[in-house]
Tab-separated table of N, CA and C in Angstrom:
chain	number	residue	atom	x	y	z
A	157	LEU	N	-11.074	59.753	9.328
A	157	LEU	CA	-10.550	60.363	8.967
A	157	LEU	C	-9.932	60.832	8.146
A	158	CYS	N	-9.283	61.825	7.342
A	158	CYS	CA	-9.136	61.509	6.124
A	158	CYS	C	-7.015	62.039	6.016
A	159	ARG	N	-7.279	63.367	6.873
A	159	ARG	CA	-6.252	63.772	7.326
A	159	ARG	C	-6.153	64.477	8.287
A	160	ILE	N	-4.487	64.992	8.905
A	160	ILE	CA	-4.700	65.798	9.806
A	160	ILE	C	-3.861	67.269	9.446
A	161	VAL	N	-3.923	68.316	9.465
A	161	VAL	CA	-3.253	69.378	9.274
A	161	VAL	C	-2.137	70.073	10.370
A	162	HIS	N	-1.107	70.009	10.758
A	162	HIS	CA	-0.703	70.768	12.146
A	162	HIS	C	0.251	72.458	12.293
A	163	ARG	N	-0.108	73.600	12.052
A	163	ARG	CA	0.841	74.622	11.769
A	163	ARG	C	1.023	75.293	12.676
A	164	TRP	N	1.673	75.787	13.059
A	164	TRP	CA	2.430	76.572	14.282
A	164	TRP	C	1.834	78.046	13.996
A	165	ARG	N	1.075	78.357	15.087
A	165	ARG	CA	0.875	80.083	15.402
A	165	ARG	C	1.507	80.353	16.357
A	166	LYS	N	0.983	82.001	16.200
A	166	LYS	CA	1.759	82.232	17.695
A	166	LYS	C	0.806	81.638	18.962
A	167	ARG	N	1.987	80.843	19.397
A	167	ARG	CA	1.974	80.499	20.638
A	167	ARG	C	0.372	79.055	20.472
A	168	GLN	N	0.042	78.634	19.787
A	168	GLN	CA	-0.662	77.609	19.281
A	168	GLN	C	-0.695	76.748	18.225
A	169	ILE	N	-1.199	75.309	18.492
A	169	ILE	CA	-0.861	74.654	17.613
A	169	ILE	C	-2.837	73.970	17.220
A	170	GLU	N	-2.271	73.847	15.823
A	170	GLU	CA	-3.743	73.799	15.547
A	170	GLU	C	-3.518	72.689	14.685
A	171	HIS	N	-4.963	71.649	14.859
A	171	HIS	CA	-4.712	70.669	14.080
A	171	HIS	C	-6.243	70.795	13.071
A	172	LYS	N	-6.618	70.450	11.919
A	172	LYS	CA	-7.637	70.587	11.507
A	172	LYS	C	-7.843	68.899	11.341
A	173	GLU	N	-9.283	68.195	11.621
A	173	GLU	CA	-9.185	66.985	10.749
A	173	GLU	C	-10.399	67.224	10.246
A	174	PHE	N	-10.302	66.153	8.785
A	174	PHE	CA	-11.491	66.128	8.364
A	174	PHE	C	-11.907	64.907	8.065
A	175	GLU	N	-13.515	64.659	8.374
A	175	GLU	CA	-14.255	63.702	8.120
A	175	GLU	C	-15.269	63.793	7.176
A	176	GLY	N	-15.592	63.278	5.774
A	176	GLY	CA	-15.861	63.521	4.800
A	176	GLY	C	-15.782	65.327	4.542
A	177	ASP	N	-16.846	65.895	4.080
A	177	ASP	CA	-16.784	67.045	3.874
A	177	ASP	C	-16.717	68.094	5.383
A	178	THR	N	-16.688	67.749	6.637
A	178	THR	CA	-17.320	68.486	8.014
A	178	THR	C	-15.335	68.737	7.444
A	179	CYS	N	-14.955	69.792	8.409
A	179	CYS	CA	-13.558	70.152	9.150
A	179	CYS	C	-13.786	70.208	10.348
A	180	ILE	N	-13.006	69.847	11.470
A	180	ILE	CA	-13.334	70.615	12.595
A	180	ILE	C	-12.045	70.926	13.383
A	181	ARG	N	-12.115	72.336	13.912
A	181	ARG	CA	-10.461	72.909	13.962
A	181	ARG	C	-10.814	72.606	15.036
A	182	ILE	N	-9.636	72.279	16.129
A	182	ILE	CA	-9.524	71.897	17.277
A	182	ILE	C	-7.850	72.963	17.892
A	183	VAL	N	-7.723	73.483	18.559
A	183	VAL	CA	-7.032	74.605	18.765
A	183	VAL	C	-6.036	74.180	20.131
A	184	PHE	N	-5.028	74.167	20.274
A	184	PHE	CA	-4.740	73.959	21.732
A	184	PHE	C	-3.159	75.132	21.790
A	185	ILE	N	-3.556	75.403	22.964
A	185	ILE	CA	-2.331	76.510	23.134
A	185	ILE	C	-1.070	76.164	23.646
A	186	LEU	N	-0.336	76.692	23.160
A	186	LEU	CA	1.580	75.621	23.147
A	186	LEU	C	1.464	74.915	24.561
A	187	LYS	N	1.927	73.740	25.037
A	187	LYS	CA	2.611	73.599	26.371
A	187	LYS	C	4.070	74.594	26.011
A	188	THR	N	4.327	75.578	27.303
A	188	THR	CA	5.512	76.220	27.487
A	188	THR	C	7.167	75.533	27.276
A	189	ASP	N	6.854	74.086	27.565
A	189	ASP	CA	8.056	73.396	27.811
A	189	ASP	C	7.986	72.335	26.620
A	190	ILE	N	7.182	72.832	25.441
A	190	ILE	CA	7.789	71.949	24.015
A	190	ILE	C	8.675	73.041	23.005
A	191	LEU	N	8.699	73.879	23.128
A	191	LEU	CA	9.238	75.257	22.511
A	191	LEU	C	10.563	75.453	23.430
A	192	PRO	N	11.620	75.008	23.032
A	192	PRO	CA	12.729	74.917	23.302
A	192	PRO	C	12.835	76.196	24.274
A	193	LYS	N	13.565	76.514	25.747
A	193	LYS	CA	13.613	77.756	26.209
A	193	LYS	C	14.600	78.737	25.978
A	194	ASP	N	15.296	78.069	25.004
A	194	ASP	CA	16.845	78.805	24.631
A	194	ASP	C	16.719	79.361	23.006
A	195	ALA	N	15.195	79.340	22.156
A	195	ALA	CA	14.748	79.355	21.263
A	195	ALA	C	14.496	80.991	21.194
A	196	LYS	N	15.205	81.599	20.153
A	196	LYS	CA	14.583	83.201	20.319
A	196	LYS	C	14.349	83.067	18.665
A	197	LYS	N	13.801	84.662	18.797
A	197	LYS	CA	13.328	85.159	17.586
A	197	LYS	C	14.507	86.149	17.083
A	198	GLU	N	15.575	85.828	16.345
A	198	GLU	CA	16.452	86.455	15.689
A	198	GLU	C	17.192	85.835	14.284
A	199	ASN	N	17.978	86.995	13.701
A	199	ASN	CA	18.567	86.750	12.212
A	199	ASN	C	19.202	85.656	12.504
A	200	LYS	N	19.209	84.748	11.842
A	200	LYS	CA	20.332	84.126	11.873
A	200	LYS	C	20.356	83.864	9.956
A	201	SER	N	21.917	83.731	9.477
A	201	SER	CA	22.227	83.625	8.069
A	201	SER	C	22.358	82.401	8.017
A	202	VAL	N	21.354	81.795	7.063
A	202	VAL	CA	21.285	79.884	6.803
A	202	VAL	C	21.012	79.862	4.997
A	203	TYR	N	21.144	78.623	5.117
A	203	TYR	CA	21.012	78.064	4.046
A	203	TYR	C	19.560	76.943	4.246
A	204	ARG	N	18.461	77.162	3.181
A	204	ARG	CA	17.153	76.179	3.100
A	204	ARG	C	17.519	75.178	1.756
A	205	VAL	N	17.456	73.775	2.097
A	205	VAL	CA	17.145	72.929	0.762
A	205	VAL	C	15.451	73.100	0.107
A	206	ILE	N	15.085	73.703	-1.009
A	206	ILE	CA	13.667	74.270	-1.377
A	206	ILE	C	13.572	72.666	-2.093
A	207	LYS	N	12.901	72.223	-1.732
A	207	LYS	CA	12.411	70.820	-2.395
A	207	LYS	C	11.447	70.648	-3.851
A	208	PHE	N	10.685	71.514	-4.052
A	208	PHE	CA	10.064	71.578	-5.189
A	208	PHE	C	9.730	72.589	-5.871
A	209	GLY	N	11.484	73.470	-6.394
A	209	GLY	CA	11.490	74.378	-7.273
A	209	GLY	C	11.146	75.424	-7.301
A	210	THR	N	10.422	75.749	-6.417
A	210	THR	CA	10.281	76.984	-6.500
A	210	THR	C	10.043	77.526	-4.962
A	211	ILE	N	10.491	79.108	-4.563
A	211	ILE	CA	10.827	79.717	-3.378
A	211	ILE	C	8.940	80.382	-2.958
A	212	ASP	N	8.656	79.642	-2.554
A	212	ASP	CA	7.381	79.615	-1.791
A	212	ASP	C	7.419	79.413	-0.707
A	213	ARG	N	5.890	79.961	0.037
A	213	ARG	CA	5.366	79.576	1.594
A	213	ARG	C	5.328	77.863	1.782
A	214	ASN	N	5.217	76.893	0.526
A	214	ASN	CA	5.145	75.560	0.902
A	214	ASN	C	7.066	75.111	0.928
A	215	GLY	N	7.779	75.959	0.769
A	215	GLY	CA	8.552	75.498	0.924
A	215	GLY	C	9.639	75.603	2.330
A	216	PHE	N	8.446	76.127	3.223
A	216	PHE	CA	9.188	76.392	4.441
A	216	PHE	C	8.310	76.072	5.902
A	217	ILE	N	6.965	74.956	5.243
A	217	ILE	CA	6.598	74.334	6.184
A	217	ILE	C	7.625	73.294	7.199
A	218	GLY	N	7.396	72.760	8.277
A	218	GLY	CA	7.721	71.934	9.219
A	218	GLY	C	7.729	70.899	8.840
A	219	THR	N	8.862	69.678	9.183
A	219	THR	CA	8.883	68.510	9.518
A	219	THR	C	7.309	67.636	9.869
A	220	TYR	N	6.533	67.903	11.021
A	220	TYR	CA	5.587	67.537	10.800
A	220	TYR	C	4.474	67.597	10.306
A	221	GLU	N	4.347	69.012	9.294
A	221	GLU	CA	2.989	69.493	8.717
A	221	GLU	C	3.627	68.341	7.156
A	222	GLU	N	5.059	68.427	6.566
A	222	GLU	CA	5.502	67.842	5.777
A	222	GLU	C	4.308	65.864	5.756
A	223	ILE	N	4.587	65.177	7.040
A	223	ILE	CA	4.341	64.217	6.961
A	223	ILE	C	2.359	64.394	7.112
A	224	GLN	N	2.256	65.322	7.077
A	224	GLN	CA	0.827	65.213	7.610
A	224	GLN	C	0.167	65.418	6.257
A	225	ARG	N	1.088	65.848	5.666
A	225	ARG	CA	0.875	66.356	4.234
A	225	ARG	C	1.174	64.786	3.054
A	226	GLY	N	1.907	64.097	3.764
A	226	GLY	CA	2.313	63.084	2.832
A	226	GLY	C	3.109	63.333	2.107
A	227	LEU	N	4.061	64.318	2.290
A	227	LEU	CA	5.043	64.723	1.465
A	227	LEU	C	6.031	64.402	1.266
A	228	ILE	N	6.106	63.116	2.975
A	228	ILE	CA	7.355	62.451	3.445
A	228	ILE	C	7.143	61.635	4.386
A	229	PRO	N	7.529	60.336	4.347
A	229	PRO	CA	7.132	59.243	5.036
A	229	PRO	C	7.139	59.651	6.682
A	230	PRO	N	6.917	58.757	7.282
A	230	PRO	CA	6.720	58.908	8.827
A	230	PRO	C	7.490	58.703	8.998
A	231	LYS	N	8.426	59.374	10.172
A	231	LYS	CA	9.628	58.787	11.066
A	231	LYS	C	9.271	57.568	11.711
A	232	LYS	N	10.325	56.762	11.698
A	232	LYS	CA	10.449	55.233	12.209
A	232	LYS	C	9.732	55.426	13.905
A	233	ARG	N	10.389	55.914	14.970
A	233	ARG	CA	10.815	56.937	15.840
A	233	ARG	C	10.047	57.975	15.946
A	234	MET	N	8.785	58.136	15.482
A	234	MET	CA	8.390	59.694	16.345
A	234	MET	C	8.157	60.336	17.501
A	235	ASN	N	8.574	61.111	18.098
A	235	ASN	CA	8.530	61.813	19.127
A	235	ASN	C	7.661	62.993	19.445
A	236	LEU	N	6.768	62.967	19.570
A	236	LEU	CA	6.020	63.954	19.421
A	236	LEU	C	6.107	65.070	20.265
A	237	ASP	N	6.982	65.209	21.422
A	237	ASP	CA	7.446	65.796	22.159
A	237	ASP	C	8.676	66.629	21.837
A	238	ASP	N	9.506	66.088	20.627
A	238	ASP	CA	10.640	66.536	20.034
A	238	ASP	C	10.581	67.453	19.033
A	239	PRO	N	10.727	69.041	20.129
A	239	PRO	CA	10.134	70.148	19.410
A	239	PRO	C	11.085	70.833	17.927
A	240	GLY	N	11.722	69.958	17.730
A	240	GLY	CA	12.325	69.555	16.009
A	240	GLY	C	11.968	68.877	15.225
A	241	LEU	N	10.503	68.049	15.866
A	241	LEU	CA	9.781	67.781	14.705
A	241	LEU	C	8.707	68.493	13.984
A	242	TYR	N	8.731	69.682	15.379
A	242	TYR	CA	7.727	71.126	14.531
A	242	TYR	C	8.173	72.130	13.620
A	243	SER	N	9.702	71.842	13.254
A	243	SER	CA	10.140	72.563	13.156
A	243	SER	C	10.615	72.785	11.806
A	244	THR	N	10.728	73.907	10.958
A	244	THR	CA	11.912	74.237	9.325
A	244	THR	C	13.081	73.696	9.433
A	245	SER	N	13.761	72.809	8.849
A	245	SER	CA	15.321	72.663	9.243
A	245	SER	C	16.153	73.610	7.895
A	246	CYS	N	17.064	74.283	8.765
A	246	CYS	CA	17.810	75.060	7.949
A	246	CYS	C	19.429	74.422	8.156
A	247	ASN	N	20.546	75.298	7.135
A	247	ASN	CA	21.970	74.818	8.136
A	247	ASN	C	22.415	76.531	7.480
A	248	MET	N	23.584	76.510	8.980
A	248	MET	CA	23.817	77.709	8.625
A	248	MET	C	25.577	77.645	7.585
A	249	LYS	N	25.960	76.632	7.455
A	249	LYS	CA	27.098	76.112	6.358
A	249	LYS	C	26.185	75.466	4.737
A	250	TYR	N	26.837	76.049	3.795
A	250	TYR	CA	26.467	75.503	2.494
A	250	TYR	C	26.710	74.160	2.460
A	251	SER	N	27.791	73.585	2.733
A	251	SER	CA	28.329	72.024	2.490
A	251	SER	C	27.115	71.016	3.253
A	252	GLU	N	26.893	71.594	4.311
A	252	GLU	CA	25.662	71.089	5.066
A	252	GLU	C	24.396	70.960	4.340
A	253	ALA	N	23.571	71.669	3.753
A	253	ALA	CA	22.455	72.004	3.200
A	253	ALA	C	23.306	71.487	1.503
A	254	GLU	N	23.929	71.759	0.809
A	254	GLU	CA	24.644	70.851	-0.118
A	254	GLU	C	24.533	68.992	0.414
A	255	TYR	N	25.208	68.637	1.397
A	255	TYR	CA	25.084	67.023	1.326
A	255	TYR	C	23.352	66.857	1.656
A	256	ALA	N	22.518	67.434	2.478
A	256	ALA	CA	21.099	67.473	2.147
A	256	ALA	C	20.645	67.767	0.644
A	257	LEU	N	21.052	68.682	0.091
A	257	LEU	CA	20.530	68.686	-1.352
A	257	LEU	C	20.857	67.533	-1.848
A	258	ASN	N	21.770	66.585	-2.022
A	258	ASN	CA	21.931	65.847	-2.473
A	258	ASN	C	20.738	64.295	-2.713
A	259	MET	N	20.640	64.144	-1.246
A	259	MET	CA	20.097	63.575	-0.453
A	259	MET	C	18.578	63.673	-1.174
A	260	PHE	N	18.219	64.748	-1.519
A	260	PHE	CA	16.959	65.139	-1.462
A	260	PHE	C	16.886	65.264	-3.005
A	261	MET	N	18.069	65.033	-4.193
A	261	MET	CA	17.724	64.827	-5.396
A	261	MET	C	17.480	63.254	-5.740
A	262	ARG	N	17.264	62.613	-5.042
A	262	ARG	CA	16.775	61.341	-5.547
A	262	ARG	C	15.032	61.528	-5.110
A	263	HIS	N	14.623	62.195	-4.644
A	263	HIS	CA	13.816	61.791	-4.306
A	263	HIS	C	12.225	62.836	-4.530
A	264	TYR	N	13.101	63.917	-5.646
A	264	TYR	CA	12.241	64.977	-5.750
A	264	TYR	C	12.755	65.835	-6.799
A	265	PRO	N	11.831	66.543	-7.520
A	265	PRO	CA	12.605	66.673	-9.291
A	265	PRO	C	13.424	67.793	-9.372
A	266	LYS	N	13.152	68.737	-8.547
A	266	LYS	CA	13.885	70.190	-8.507
A	266	LYS	C	14.025	70.891	-7.327
A	267	PRO	N	14.915	70.060	-6.544
A	267	PRO	CA	15.492	70.709	-5.386
A	267	PRO	C	16.488	71.507	-5.575
A	268	PHE	N	16.621	72.785	-4.422
A	268	PHE	CA	17.850	73.925	-4.941
A	268	PHE	C	18.272	74.705	-3.226
A	269	ILE	N	18.902	74.793	-3.779
A	269	ILE	CA	19.588	75.396	-2.332
A	269	ILE	C	19.000	76.900	-2.703
A	270	ALA	N	18.472	77.630	-1.376
A	270	ALA	CA	18.318	79.058	-1.071
A	270	ALA	C	19.265	79.571	0.070
A	271	LYS	N	19.192	81.003	0.019
A	271	LYS	CA	20.336	81.488	0.737
A	271	LYS	C	19.288	82.769	1.702
A	272	GLY	N	18.959	82.418	3.020
A	272	GLY	CA	18.472	83.915	3.398
A	272	GLY	C	18.810	83.914	4.878
A	273	GLU	N	17.996	84.409	5.688
A	273	GLU	CA	17.627	84.968	7.130
A	273	GLU	C	16.576	84.338	8.205
A	274	THR	N	16.833	83.338	8.964
A	274	THR	CA	15.666	83.169	10.218
A	274	THR	C	15.184	84.177	10.058
A	275	GLU	N	14.124	85.142	9.757
A	275	GLU	CA	13.788	86.154	10.374
A	275	GLU	C	13.043	86.438	11.736
A	276	GLY	N	13.189	86.735	12.354
A	276	GLY	CA	12.167	86.953	13.808
A	276	GLY	C	11.329	86.946	14.021
A	277	SER	N	10.805	87.723	12.951
A	277	SER	CA	9.407	87.889	13.358
A	277	SER	C	8.291	86.821	12.459
A	278	CYS	N	9.291	86.012	11.652
A	278	CYS	CA	8.514	84.944	11.375
A	278	CYS	C	8.219	83.818	12.321
A	279	GLY	N	9.090	83.970	13.601
A	279	GLY	CA	9.451	82.705	14.329
A	279	GLY	C	10.706	82.711	14.952
A	280	PRO	N	10.772	81.778	16.302
A	280	PRO	CA	12.033	81.833	16.828
A	280	PRO	C	12.475	80.599	16.619
A	281	CYS	N	13.961	80.508	16.067
A	281	CYS	CA	14.895	79.550	15.711
A	281	CYS	C	15.910	78.859	17.427
A	282	GLN	N	16.510	78.194	16.751
A	282	GLN	CA	17.457	77.667	18.012
A	282	GLN	C	18.474	76.816	16.744
A	283	LEU	N	19.968	76.851	17.204
A	283	LEU	CA	20.685	75.955	16.482
A	283	LEU	C	20.758	74.241	17.400
A	284	THR	N	20.424	73.391	16.674
A	284	THR	CA	20.194	72.102	17.206
A	284	THR	C	21.014	71.561	18.369
A	285	SER	N	22.688	72.138	17.950
A	285	SER	CA	23.509	71.599	18.866
A	285	SER	C	23.104	72.214	20.418
A	286	GLU	N	22.635	73.330	20.197
A	286	GLU	CA	22.302	73.655	21.558
A	286	GLU	C	21.561	73.064	22.588
A	287	ARG	N	20.646	72.281	22.172
A	287	ARG	CA	19.862	71.111	23.172
A	287	ARG	C	19.740	69.422	22.627
A	288	GLU	N	20.915	69.343	21.613
A	288	GLU	CA	21.340	68.107	21.270
A	288	GLU	C	22.279	67.976	21.073
A	289	LYS	N	23.132	66.559	21.652
A	289	LYS	CA	24.531	66.112	21.160
A	289	LYS	C	24.903	66.068	19.812
A	290	ARG	N	25.410	66.842	19.128
A	290	ARG	CA	25.712	67.222	17.470
A	290	ARG	C	26.743	68.240	17.270
A	291	SER	N	27.215	67.862	16.377
A	291	SER	CA	28.355	69.120	15.852
A	291	SER	C	28.123	69.996	14.897
A	292	ASP	N	27.210	70.226	14.142
A	292	ASP	CA	26.514	70.531	12.429
A	292	ASP	C	26.286	71.796	12.822
A	293	THR	N	25.659	72.405	11.856
A	293	THR	CA	25.518	73.871	11.943
A	293	THR	C	23.811	73.740	11.774
A	294	HIS	N	23.265	72.708	12.053
A	294	HIS	CA	21.691	72.574	11.754
A	294	HIS	C	20.787	73.845	12.788
A	295	VAL	N	19.761	74.187	11.594
A	295	VAL	CA	19.088	75.732	13.041
A	295	VAL	C	17.517	74.777	12.827
A	296	ASP	N	16.787	74.827	14.197
A	296	ASP	CA	15.838	74.737	13.806
A	296	ASP	C	15.311	76.015	13.877
A	297	TRP	N	13.753	76.504	13.227
A	297	TRP	CA	13.177	77.088	13.254
A	297	TRP	C	11.818	77.250	13.132
A	298	TRP	N	10.958	77.704	13.892
A	298	TRP	CA	9.165	77.374	14.074
A	298	TRP	C	8.767	78.260	13.562
A	299	ILE	N	8.208	78.126	12.620
A	299	ILE	CA	7.385	79.344	11.491
A	299	ILE	C	6.189	79.394	12.081
A	300	TYR	N	5.734	80.469	12.091
A	300	TYR	CA	4.541	81.248	12.359
A	300	TYR	C	3.582	80.810	11.406
A	301	GLU	N	2.016	80.452	11.325
A	301	GLU	CA	1.877	79.882	10.091
A	301	GLU	C	1.327	81.132	9.171
A	302	ASP	N	0.719	82.542	9.771
A	302	ASP	CA	0.331	83.196	8.491
A	302	ASP	C	1.639	84.704	8.830
A	303	THR	N	2.637	83.876	7.875
A	303	THR	CA	3.921	84.874	7.623
A	303	THR	C	4.560	84.621	6.263
A	304	GLU	N	5.604	85.264	6.106
A	304	GLU	CA	6.125	84.573	4.540
A	304	GLU	C	7.836	84.740	4.529
A	305	PRO	N	8.277	83.797	5.030
A	305	PRO	CA	9.568	83.566	5.372
A	305	PRO	C	10.036	83.423	4.225
A	306	GLN	N	9.412	83.216	2.846
A	306	GLN	CA	10.428	83.004	1.421
A	306	GLN	C	11.027	84.261	1.144
A	307	ILE	N	10.356	85.807	1.591
A	307	ILE	CA	10.667	86.671	0.845
A	307	ILE	C	12.131	86.815	1.849
A	308	TYR	N	12.758	86.211	2.286
A	308	TYR	CA	14.143	86.292	3.233
A	308	TYR	C	15.346	85.651	2.614
A	309	PHE	N	14.674	84.886	1.268
A	309	PHE	CA	15.469	83.917	0.935
A	309	PHE	C	15.872	83.894	-0.813
A	310	SER	N	17.033	83.947	-1.028
A	310	SER	CA	16.580	83.568	-2.930
A	310	SER	C	17.505	82.706	-3.250
A	311	GLU	N	17.823	81.931	-4.187
A	311	GLU	CA	18.320	80.776	-4.817
A	311	GLU	C	19.669	81.052	-5.005
A	312	VAL	N	20.522	80.344	-4.263
A	312	VAL	CA	21.812	80.026	-4.656
A	312	VAL	C	22.442	79.381	-5.979
A	313	SER	N	23.145	79.427	-6.816
A	313	SER	CA	23.672	78.928	-8.158
A	313	SER	C	24.720	78.460	-7.890
A	314	ASN	N	25.475	78.786	-7.040
A	314	ASN	CA	26.796	77.661	-6.713
A	314	ASN	C	27.164	77.614	-5.440
A	315	SER	N	28.408	76.988	-4.251
A	315	SER	CA	28.926	77.286	-3.629
A	315	SER	C	28.857	78.892	-3.136
A	316	GLU	N	28.919	79.696	-1.828
A	316	GLU	CA	29.085	80.894	-1.769
A	316	GLU	C	30.197	80.833	-0.705
């Protein structure tokens, strides 16, 4: 198998497995317990680090898909039951996004911070501290495949 692509759809997880030129599409209905019960379709004002220099749909893929595409290395202890693995990371505080940006600058040529909203029609979100012991403003956003979250974001020129 060459690669596996994992995408969220409204209540489905889709795996595409490629064997040579043959694509096998497997669709699973999401287990109700994988998405946190407190995740809501709501608009939160957030910052997102855009890693590749352009605000487009690819700038909003989740961690698991980044791993599957070979964009980031696999986590050493990857828990496939952790809903945060399948989310797109954002922060409510600029300073926290700036910290992430400083780390990404070592590995990506043109990262920058964009500000926008977790548009509810694009998928549910949750403040990560609502389900994990942490004190930051990290937000997990489970973005549906056929949505365009990038239209709700614009580049931040400096601290706002």
